[in-house]
């Protein structure tokens, strides 16, 4: 059974140890991100998706973050523990974050991802945005097509 929840920045402190564990495993150890970038949860309005495979909520298996900045919603840091990949948990986290942004009437939903993750976001309804600023980085900017919702494939 999959248990998913969305928590605010105020509520995330109740889960902070689990969140830090999954972010460290996926982003710091696997992908080589800097800890200060990954662990920053202060500042802008944020929502966090937490996925568990057990009702006890002992082991966080997937995580994602939605950052609200003025009139734009940004999806960031989709993390799925290695042993749980291939089960569409990343897809579910992304869809929950999109639903949260849309329920708050945000029309512009973006994400910046490495080329290797573009396909996962395109399956959900994102498309590449041509932006010279991002051409110089190792990430690709994607925007969610709010008019073209896709089913889970």
Coordinates of C-alpha atoms in Angstrom, one line a residue:
X1 CA 0.0 0.0 0.0
X2 CA 1.3 3.4 -1.0
X3 CA 0.8 6.3 1.5
X4 CA 1.2 9.8 0.1
X5 CA 0.9 13.1 1.8
X6 CA 1.6 16.8 1.1
X7 CA 3.0 18.8 3.9
X8 CA 3.8 22.5 4.3
X9 CA 7.1 24.1 5.3
X10 CA 5.8 24.4 8.8
X11 CA 4.9 20.7 9.0
X12 CA 8.0 19.4 7.3
X13 CA 10.0 19.6 10.6
X14 CA 8.0 16.6 11.8
X15 CA 9.6 14.6 8.9
X16 CA 12.9 16.4 8.6
X17 CA 15.2 13.4 9.5
X18 CA 13.5 11.2 6.8
X19 CA 13.7 14.0 4.2
X20 CA 17.3 14.7 4.9
X21 CA 18.1 10.9 4.6
X22 CA 16.5 10.5 1.2
X23 CA 17.9 13.8 -0.2
X24 CA 21.4 12.8 1.0
X25 CA 21.1 9.4 -0.5
X26 CA 19.8 10.5 -3.9
X27 CA 21.2 13.9 -4.5
X28 CA 24.4 14.2 -2.4
X29 CA 25.7 10.7 -2.6
X30 CA 24.4 9.5 -6.0
X31 CA 24.3 12.8 -8.0
X32 CA 27.0 14.8 -6.2
X33 CA 24.9 17.9 -5.4
X34 CA 26.0 20.3 -2.7
X35 CA 24.3 19.8 0.7
X36 CA 23.5 23.4 1.2
X37 CA 21.5 23.5 -2.0
X38 CA 19.7 20.3 -1.3
X39 CA 18.9 20.8 2.3
X40 CA 17.7 24.4 2.1
X41 CA 14.0 24.4 3.1
X42 CA 13.8 28.0 4.3
X43 CA 12.5 31.0 2.4
X44 CA 9.8 30.8 -0.2
X45 CA 6.5 29.0 0.3
X46 CA 7.1 25.3 -0.2
X47 CA 5.1 22.1 -0.2
X48 CA 6.6 18.7 0.2
X49 CA 5.3 15.3 -1.1
X50 CA 6.2 12.3 1.0
X51 CA 5.6 8.7 -0.2
X52 CA 5.7 5.6 2.0
X53 CA 5.1 2.0 1.2
X54 CA 3.8 1.3 4.7
X55 CA 1.0 2.8 6.8
X56 CA 3.5 3.2 9.7
X57 CA 5.4 5.9 7.7
X58 CA 8.7 4.5 9.0
X59 CA 10.6 4.5 5.7
X60 CA 10.2 7.4 3.2
X61 CA 10.7 6.0 -0.3
X62 CA 10.0 9.1 -2.4
X63 CA 10.0 12.8 -2.0
X64 CA 9.4 16.0 -4.0
X65 CA 9.2 19.7 -3.4
X66 CA 7.0 22.5 -4.9
X67 CA 8.3 26.0 -4.5
X68 CA 6.0 28.9 -5.0
X69 CA 7.7 32.1 -6.1
X70 CA 5.3 35.0 -6.9
X71 CA 3.0 33.6 -9.7
X72 CA 5.2 30.6 -10.7
X73 CA 5.3 27.1 -9.2
X74 CA 8.6 25.2 -9.5
X75 CA 8.9 21.4 -9.0
X76 CA 12.2 20.4 -7.5
X77 CA 14.2 17.6 -6.0
X78 CA 12.2 14.5 -7.1
X79 CA 13.9 11.7 -5.2
X80 CA 13.1 8.0 -5.2
X81 CA 15.3 5.6 -3.2
X82 CA 17.2 3.2 -5.5
X83 CA 15.4 0.0 -4.3
X84 CA 12.0 1.6 -5.1
X85 CA 12.7 2.9 -8.7
X86 CA 10.7 1.5 -11.6
X87 CA 7.5 1.5 -9.7
X88 CA 6.3 4.9 -11.0
X89 CA 6.8 6.6 -7.6
X90 CA 8.5 9.6 -9.2
X91 CA 5.6 9.9 -11.5
X92 CA 3.2 9.9 -8.6
X93 CA 5.2 12.5 -6.7
X94 CA 5.2 14.8 -9.8
X95 CA 1.5 14.4 -10.3
X96 CA 0.8 15.2 -6.6
X97 CA 2.9 18.4 -6.9
X98 CA 1.1 19.4 -10.1
X99 CA -2.2 18.9 -8.5
X100 CA -1.2 21.0 -5.5
X101 CA -0.1 23.8 -7.8
X102 CA -3.2 23.6 -9.9
X103 CA -5.5 23.6 -6.8
X104 CA -3.8 26.9 -5.8
X105 CA -4.6 28.2 -9.3
X106 CA -1.1 28.3 -10.6
X107 CA -1.0 28.2 -14.3
X108 CA 2.8 28.3 -14.8
X109 CA 4.5 25.2 -13.4
X110 CA 8.2 24.6 -14.2
X111 CA 11.0 22.3 -13.4
X112 CA 14.7 22.3 -14.2
X113 CA 16.1 18.8 -14.7
X114 CA 19.2 17.0 -16.2
X115 CA 18.7 15.6 -19.7
X116 CA 18.4 12.1 -18.3
X117 CA 15.1 13.0 -16.5
X118 CA 13.4 14.9 -19.3
X119 CA 11.5 11.8 -20.5
X120 CA 9.9 11.2 -17.1
X121 CA 8.5 14.7 -17.0
X122 CA 7.4 14.7 -20.6
X123 CA 5.3 11.6 -19.9
X124 CA 3.4 13.6 -17.3
X125 CA 2.8 16.6 -19.7
X126 CA 5.9 18.8 -19.5
X127 CA 7.6 20.2 -22.6
X128 CA 11.0 21.8 -23.2
X129 CA 11.2 25.6 -23.0
X130 CA 13.8 27.2 -25.2
X131 CA 15.8 29.6 -23.0
X132 CA 19.3 30.7 -23.8
X133 CA 20.1 31.1 -20.1
X134 CA 19.6 27.4 -19.6
X135 CA 21.5 26.4 -22.7
X136 CA 24.7 27.1 -20.7
X137 CA 23.8 24.9 -17.7
X138 CA 23.5 21.2 -17.4
X139 CA 19.8 21.4 -16.8
X140 CA 16.9 21.7 -19.1
X141 CA 13.9 24.0 -18.3
X142 CA 10.5 22.3 -18.7
X143 CA 7.0 23.8 -18.4
X144 CA 3.9 21.9 -17.7
X145 CA 1.2 21.9 -20.4
X146 CA -1.9 22.6 -18.3
X147 CA -4.2 21.9 -21.2
X148 CA -2.8 18.5 -22.0
X149 CA -3.0 16.2 -19.0
X150 CA -1.7 12.7 -19.5
X151 CA -2.6 9.5 -17.9
X152 CA -0.2 7.4 -15.8
X153 CA 1.7 5.2 -18.3

